[in-house]
Coordinates of C-alpha atoms in Angstrom, one line a residue:
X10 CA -4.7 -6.8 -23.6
X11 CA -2.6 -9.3 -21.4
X12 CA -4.1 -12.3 -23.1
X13 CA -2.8 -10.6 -26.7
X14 CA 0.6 -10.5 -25.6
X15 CA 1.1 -13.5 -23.8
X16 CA 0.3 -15.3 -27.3
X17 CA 2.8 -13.2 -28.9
X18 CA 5.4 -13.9 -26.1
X19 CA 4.5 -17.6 -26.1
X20 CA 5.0 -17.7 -30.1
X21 CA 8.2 -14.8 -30.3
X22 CA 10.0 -17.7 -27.0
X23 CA 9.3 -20.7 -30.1
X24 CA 13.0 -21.8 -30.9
X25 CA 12.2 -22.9 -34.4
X26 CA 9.0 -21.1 -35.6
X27 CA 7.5 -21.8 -38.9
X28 CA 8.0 -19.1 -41.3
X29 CA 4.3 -17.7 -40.8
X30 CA 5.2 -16.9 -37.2
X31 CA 8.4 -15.7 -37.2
X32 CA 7.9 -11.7 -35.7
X33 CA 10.4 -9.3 -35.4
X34 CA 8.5 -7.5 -32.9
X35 CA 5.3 -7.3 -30.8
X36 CA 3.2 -5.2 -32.9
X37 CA 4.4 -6.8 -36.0
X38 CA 3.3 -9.8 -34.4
X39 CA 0.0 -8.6 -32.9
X40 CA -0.9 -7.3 -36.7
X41 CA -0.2 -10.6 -38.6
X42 CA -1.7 -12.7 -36.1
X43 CA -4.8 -10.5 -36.0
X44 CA -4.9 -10.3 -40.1
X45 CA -3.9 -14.3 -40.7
X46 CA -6.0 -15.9 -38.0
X47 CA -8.4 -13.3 -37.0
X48 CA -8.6 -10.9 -34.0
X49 CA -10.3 -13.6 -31.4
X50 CA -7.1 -15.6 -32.1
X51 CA -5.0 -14.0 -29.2
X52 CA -8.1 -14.7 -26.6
X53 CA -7.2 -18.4 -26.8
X54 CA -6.9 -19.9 -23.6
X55 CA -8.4 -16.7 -22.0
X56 CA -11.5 -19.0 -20.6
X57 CA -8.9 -21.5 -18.7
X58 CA -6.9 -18.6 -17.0
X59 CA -10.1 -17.0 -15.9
X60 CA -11.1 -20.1 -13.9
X61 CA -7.2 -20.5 -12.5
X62 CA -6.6 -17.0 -11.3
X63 CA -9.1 -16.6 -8.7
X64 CA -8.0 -19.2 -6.5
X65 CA -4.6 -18.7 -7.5
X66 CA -4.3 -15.2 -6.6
X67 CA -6.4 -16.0 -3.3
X68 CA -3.7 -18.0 -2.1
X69 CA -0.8 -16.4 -3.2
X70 CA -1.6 -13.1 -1.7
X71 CA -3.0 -14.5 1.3
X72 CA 0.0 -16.6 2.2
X73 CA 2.4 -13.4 1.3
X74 CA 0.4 -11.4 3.8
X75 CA 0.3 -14.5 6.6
X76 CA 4.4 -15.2 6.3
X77 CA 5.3 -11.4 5.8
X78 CA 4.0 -9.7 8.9
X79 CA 4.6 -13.3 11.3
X80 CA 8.2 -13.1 9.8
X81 CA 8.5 -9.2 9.8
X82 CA 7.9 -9.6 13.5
X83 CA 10.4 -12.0 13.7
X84 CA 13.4 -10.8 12.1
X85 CA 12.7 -6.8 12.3
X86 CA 9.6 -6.4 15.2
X87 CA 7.8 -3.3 14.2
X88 CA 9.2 -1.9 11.4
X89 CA 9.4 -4.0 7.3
X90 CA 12.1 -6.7 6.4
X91 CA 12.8 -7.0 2.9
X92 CA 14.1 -10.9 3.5
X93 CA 10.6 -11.6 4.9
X94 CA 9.2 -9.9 2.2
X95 CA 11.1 -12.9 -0.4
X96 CA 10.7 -15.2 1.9
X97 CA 6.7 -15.0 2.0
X98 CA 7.1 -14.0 -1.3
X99 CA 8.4 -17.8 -2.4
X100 CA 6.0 -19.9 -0.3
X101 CA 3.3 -17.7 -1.8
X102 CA 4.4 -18.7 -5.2
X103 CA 4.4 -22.2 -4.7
X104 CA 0.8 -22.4 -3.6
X105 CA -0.2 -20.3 -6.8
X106 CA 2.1 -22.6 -8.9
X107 CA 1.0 -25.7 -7.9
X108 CA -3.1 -24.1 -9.3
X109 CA -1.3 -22.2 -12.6
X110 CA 1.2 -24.8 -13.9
X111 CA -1.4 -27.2 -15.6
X112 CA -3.4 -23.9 -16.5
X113 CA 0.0 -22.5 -18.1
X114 CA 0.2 -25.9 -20.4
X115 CA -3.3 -25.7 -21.1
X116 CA -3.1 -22.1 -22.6
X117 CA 0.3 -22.2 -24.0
X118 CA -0.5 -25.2 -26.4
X119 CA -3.6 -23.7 -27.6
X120 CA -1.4 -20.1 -28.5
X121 CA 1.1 -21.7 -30.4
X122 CA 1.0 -21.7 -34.3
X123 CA -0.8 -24.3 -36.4
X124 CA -2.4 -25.4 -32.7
X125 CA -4.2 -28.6 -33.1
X126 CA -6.8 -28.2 -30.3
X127 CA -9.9 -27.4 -30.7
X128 CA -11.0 -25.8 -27.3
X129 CA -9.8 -26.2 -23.6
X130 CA -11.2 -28.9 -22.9
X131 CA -10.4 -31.2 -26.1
X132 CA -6.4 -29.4 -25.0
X133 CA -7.2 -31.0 -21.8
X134 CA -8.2 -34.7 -22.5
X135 CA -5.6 -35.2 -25.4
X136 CA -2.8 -34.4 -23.5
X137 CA -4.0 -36.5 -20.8
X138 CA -4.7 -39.8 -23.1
X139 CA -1.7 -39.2 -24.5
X140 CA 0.9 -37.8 -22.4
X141 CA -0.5 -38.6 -19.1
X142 CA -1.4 -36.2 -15.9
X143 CA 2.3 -36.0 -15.2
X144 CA 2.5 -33.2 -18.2
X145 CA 1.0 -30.8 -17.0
X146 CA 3.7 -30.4 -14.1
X147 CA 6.5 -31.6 -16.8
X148 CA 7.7 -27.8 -16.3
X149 CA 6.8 -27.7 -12.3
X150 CA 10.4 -27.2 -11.6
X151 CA 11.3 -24.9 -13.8
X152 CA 8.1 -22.3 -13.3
X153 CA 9.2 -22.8 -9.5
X154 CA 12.8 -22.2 -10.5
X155 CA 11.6 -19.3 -12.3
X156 CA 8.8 -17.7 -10.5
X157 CA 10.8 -17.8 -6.9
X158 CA 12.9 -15.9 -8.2
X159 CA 10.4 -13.4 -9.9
X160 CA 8.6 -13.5 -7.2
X161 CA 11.2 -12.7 -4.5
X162 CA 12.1 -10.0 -7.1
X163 CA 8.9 -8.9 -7.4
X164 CA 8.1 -8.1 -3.8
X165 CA 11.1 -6.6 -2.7
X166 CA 11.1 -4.3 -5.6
X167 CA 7.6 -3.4 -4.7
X168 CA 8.3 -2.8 -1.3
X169 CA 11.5 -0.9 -1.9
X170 CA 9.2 1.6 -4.4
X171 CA 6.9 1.8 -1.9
X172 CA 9.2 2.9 0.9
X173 CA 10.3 5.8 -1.6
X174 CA 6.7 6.8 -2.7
X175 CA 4.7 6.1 0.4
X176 CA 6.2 5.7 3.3
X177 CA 3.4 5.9 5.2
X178 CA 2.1 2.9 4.0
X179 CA -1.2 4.6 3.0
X180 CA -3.7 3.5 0.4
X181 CA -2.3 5.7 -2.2
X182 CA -3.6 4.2 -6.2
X183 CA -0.6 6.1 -8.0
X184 CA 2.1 4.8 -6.1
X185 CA 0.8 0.7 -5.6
X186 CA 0.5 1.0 -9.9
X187 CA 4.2 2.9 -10.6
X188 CA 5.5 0.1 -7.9
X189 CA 3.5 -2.8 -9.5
X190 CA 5.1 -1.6 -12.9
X191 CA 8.2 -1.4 -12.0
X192 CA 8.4 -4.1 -10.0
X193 CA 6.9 -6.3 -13.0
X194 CA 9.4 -4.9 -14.9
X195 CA 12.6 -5.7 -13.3
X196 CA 11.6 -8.5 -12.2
X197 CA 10.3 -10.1 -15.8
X198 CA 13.5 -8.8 -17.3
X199 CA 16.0 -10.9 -15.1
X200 CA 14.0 -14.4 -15.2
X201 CA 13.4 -14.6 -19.2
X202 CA 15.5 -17.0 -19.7
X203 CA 14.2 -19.0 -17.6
X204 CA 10.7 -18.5 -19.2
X205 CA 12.3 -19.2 -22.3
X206 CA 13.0 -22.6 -20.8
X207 CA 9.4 -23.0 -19.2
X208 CA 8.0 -22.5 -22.4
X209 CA 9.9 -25.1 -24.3
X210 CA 9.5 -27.7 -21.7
X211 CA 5.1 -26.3 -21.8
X212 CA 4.7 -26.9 -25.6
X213 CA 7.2 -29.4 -26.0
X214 CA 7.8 -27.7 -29.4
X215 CA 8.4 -30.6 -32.0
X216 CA 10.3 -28.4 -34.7
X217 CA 12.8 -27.5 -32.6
X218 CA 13.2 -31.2 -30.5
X219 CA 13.4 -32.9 -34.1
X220 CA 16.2 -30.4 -35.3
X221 CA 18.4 -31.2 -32.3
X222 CA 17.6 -35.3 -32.7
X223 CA 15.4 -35.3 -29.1
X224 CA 12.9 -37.9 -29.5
X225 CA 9.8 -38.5 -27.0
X226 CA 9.2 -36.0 -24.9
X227 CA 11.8 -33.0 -23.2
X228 CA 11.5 -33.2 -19.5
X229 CA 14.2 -31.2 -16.8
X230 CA 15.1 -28.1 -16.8
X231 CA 18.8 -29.1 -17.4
X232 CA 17.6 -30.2 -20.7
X233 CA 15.4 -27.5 -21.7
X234 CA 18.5 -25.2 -21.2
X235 CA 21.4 -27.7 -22.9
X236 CA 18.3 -27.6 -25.5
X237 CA 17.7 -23.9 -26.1
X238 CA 21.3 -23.0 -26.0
X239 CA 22.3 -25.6 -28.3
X240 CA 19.4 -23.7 -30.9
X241 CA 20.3 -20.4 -30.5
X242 CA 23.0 -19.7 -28.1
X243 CA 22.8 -17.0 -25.4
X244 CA 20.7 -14.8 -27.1
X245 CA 18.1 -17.3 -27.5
X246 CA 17.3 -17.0 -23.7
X247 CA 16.3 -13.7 -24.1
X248 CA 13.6 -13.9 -27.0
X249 CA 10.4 -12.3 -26.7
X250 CA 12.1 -10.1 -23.2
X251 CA 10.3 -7.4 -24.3
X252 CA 6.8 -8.6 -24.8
X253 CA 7.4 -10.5 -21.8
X254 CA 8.1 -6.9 -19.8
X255 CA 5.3 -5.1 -21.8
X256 CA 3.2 -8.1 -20.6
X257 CA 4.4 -8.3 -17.1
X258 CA 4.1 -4.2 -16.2
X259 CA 0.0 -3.9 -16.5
X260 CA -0.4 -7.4 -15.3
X261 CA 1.1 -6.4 -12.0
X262 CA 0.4 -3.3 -11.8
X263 CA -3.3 -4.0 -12.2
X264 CA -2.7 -6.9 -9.6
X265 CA -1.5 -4.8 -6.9
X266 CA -3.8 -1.9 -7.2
X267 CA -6.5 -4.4 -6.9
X268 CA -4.8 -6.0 -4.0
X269 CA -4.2 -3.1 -2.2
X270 CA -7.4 -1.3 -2.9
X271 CA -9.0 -4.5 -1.2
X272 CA -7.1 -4.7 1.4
X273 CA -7.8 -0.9 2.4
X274 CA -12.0 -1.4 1.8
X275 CA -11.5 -4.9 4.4
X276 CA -9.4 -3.2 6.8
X277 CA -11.5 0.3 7.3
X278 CA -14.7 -1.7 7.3
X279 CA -13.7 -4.0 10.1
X280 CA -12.3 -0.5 11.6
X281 CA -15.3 0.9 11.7
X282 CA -17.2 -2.1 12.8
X283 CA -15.0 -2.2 16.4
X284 CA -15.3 1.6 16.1
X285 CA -19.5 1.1 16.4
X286 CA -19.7 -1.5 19.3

């Protein structure tokens, strides 16, 4: 379900899409895409974001655990601190980043319209015979200078949530998925134009570079928003918000009930492992 509307966020973002993929919303665009290029279309790029997520997420959630309590202890002994929670929340999201940026190229080319890529891997060794490694971190700044802020977003909305619905800090499934949501939510909602950005920078888009006389390759995130502005103005920063909250809202919702439900199975085990000896 994710993997269809990331490929309808990643083609609704498209500054200057050809008129086959111009949507006007998501399931307008889930329908032609399904009907035009068949239903396994959305999966592309599915098979390269398996394979980046696992040690991706290991990190991410194991740094945010590491830097929250040692800074929790620090600034607020005993008791949460949201700024720890950003804080871990930020250094988390540049270990995972530095794993999902070349994954994000990767998938993102193969979703746009027309793609020329075969597979992964062909995606994979064009772009480095002809681009070099050094684009598949082209937008490196600008998915850190969006996801810190998502991120730090992200956690202290969860962690405000969770102070409302469990206090207690329990392991309580209903309230880690209505905080994931939310938190998802809000925070996907304030950093789209920034993913606007990121994607423009990811697929290097040639329809829209050409119509605004950029030749070569678009690198800086001062470019890509001079560039996006200069196609569609303000509101071009926010197209495809809502797919990219509909998208964002499972995604972390799933993420943290996972999370959480792990981290209650660890912790009672190794409870009841001091408990026997």
């Amino acid at each position: 379900m994710s993997s269809n509307i990331r490929i309808m966020l990643t083609r609704m973002q498209s500054l200057q899409p050809d008129p086959k993929a111009r949507y006007k919303s998501v399931y307008e665009a889930l329908k032609r895409i399904a009907v035009t290029e068949g239903i396994w279309r959305p999966l592309r790029g599915l098979n390269i974001t398996m394979i980046g997520a696992g040690p991706a997420h290991a990190l991410y959630f194991a740094c945010y655990e590491k830097v929250k309590r040692s800074l929790s202890d620090v600034i607020h002994h005993g008791s949460n601190s949201h700024i720890a929670n950003g804080v871990a929340g930020t250094l988390a999201t540049v270990l995972h980043d530095v794993v999902m940026n070349p994954v994000e190229v990767v998938k993102q080319r193969m979703q746009i319209y027309n793609s020329p890529y075969k597979g992964v891997w062909d995606c994979i060794w064009t772009v480095q015979r002809t681009e070099g490694t050094g684009a598949f971190y082209r937008s490196f700044t600008t998915q850190l200078t969006m996801n810190i802020p998502f991120q730090a977003i992200h956690f202290m909305t969860y962690e405000i949530m969770q102070e409302y619905l469990n206090p207690r800090r329990d392991y309580h499934p209903g309230s880690h998925i209505i905080s994931g949501a939310m938190a998802g939510a809000v925070a996907a909602a304030a950093t789209t134009p920034l993913d606007v950005c990121k994607t423009l920078l990811n697929t290097q888009e040639n329809v829209a570079l050409t119509s605004v006389n950029i030749s070569g390759h678009l690198s800086g995130m001062a470019n890509a928003f001079r560039t996006v502005y200069q196609l569609g103005g303000i509101p071009a920063f926010f197209k495809g918000v809502q797919a990219r909250v509909i998208y964002q809202m499972p995604s972390t919702a799933i993420a943290w009930s996972v999370y959480e439900f792990f981290k209650y199975f660890i912790t009672k085990h190794q409870m009841e492992r001091q408990t026997s000896y």
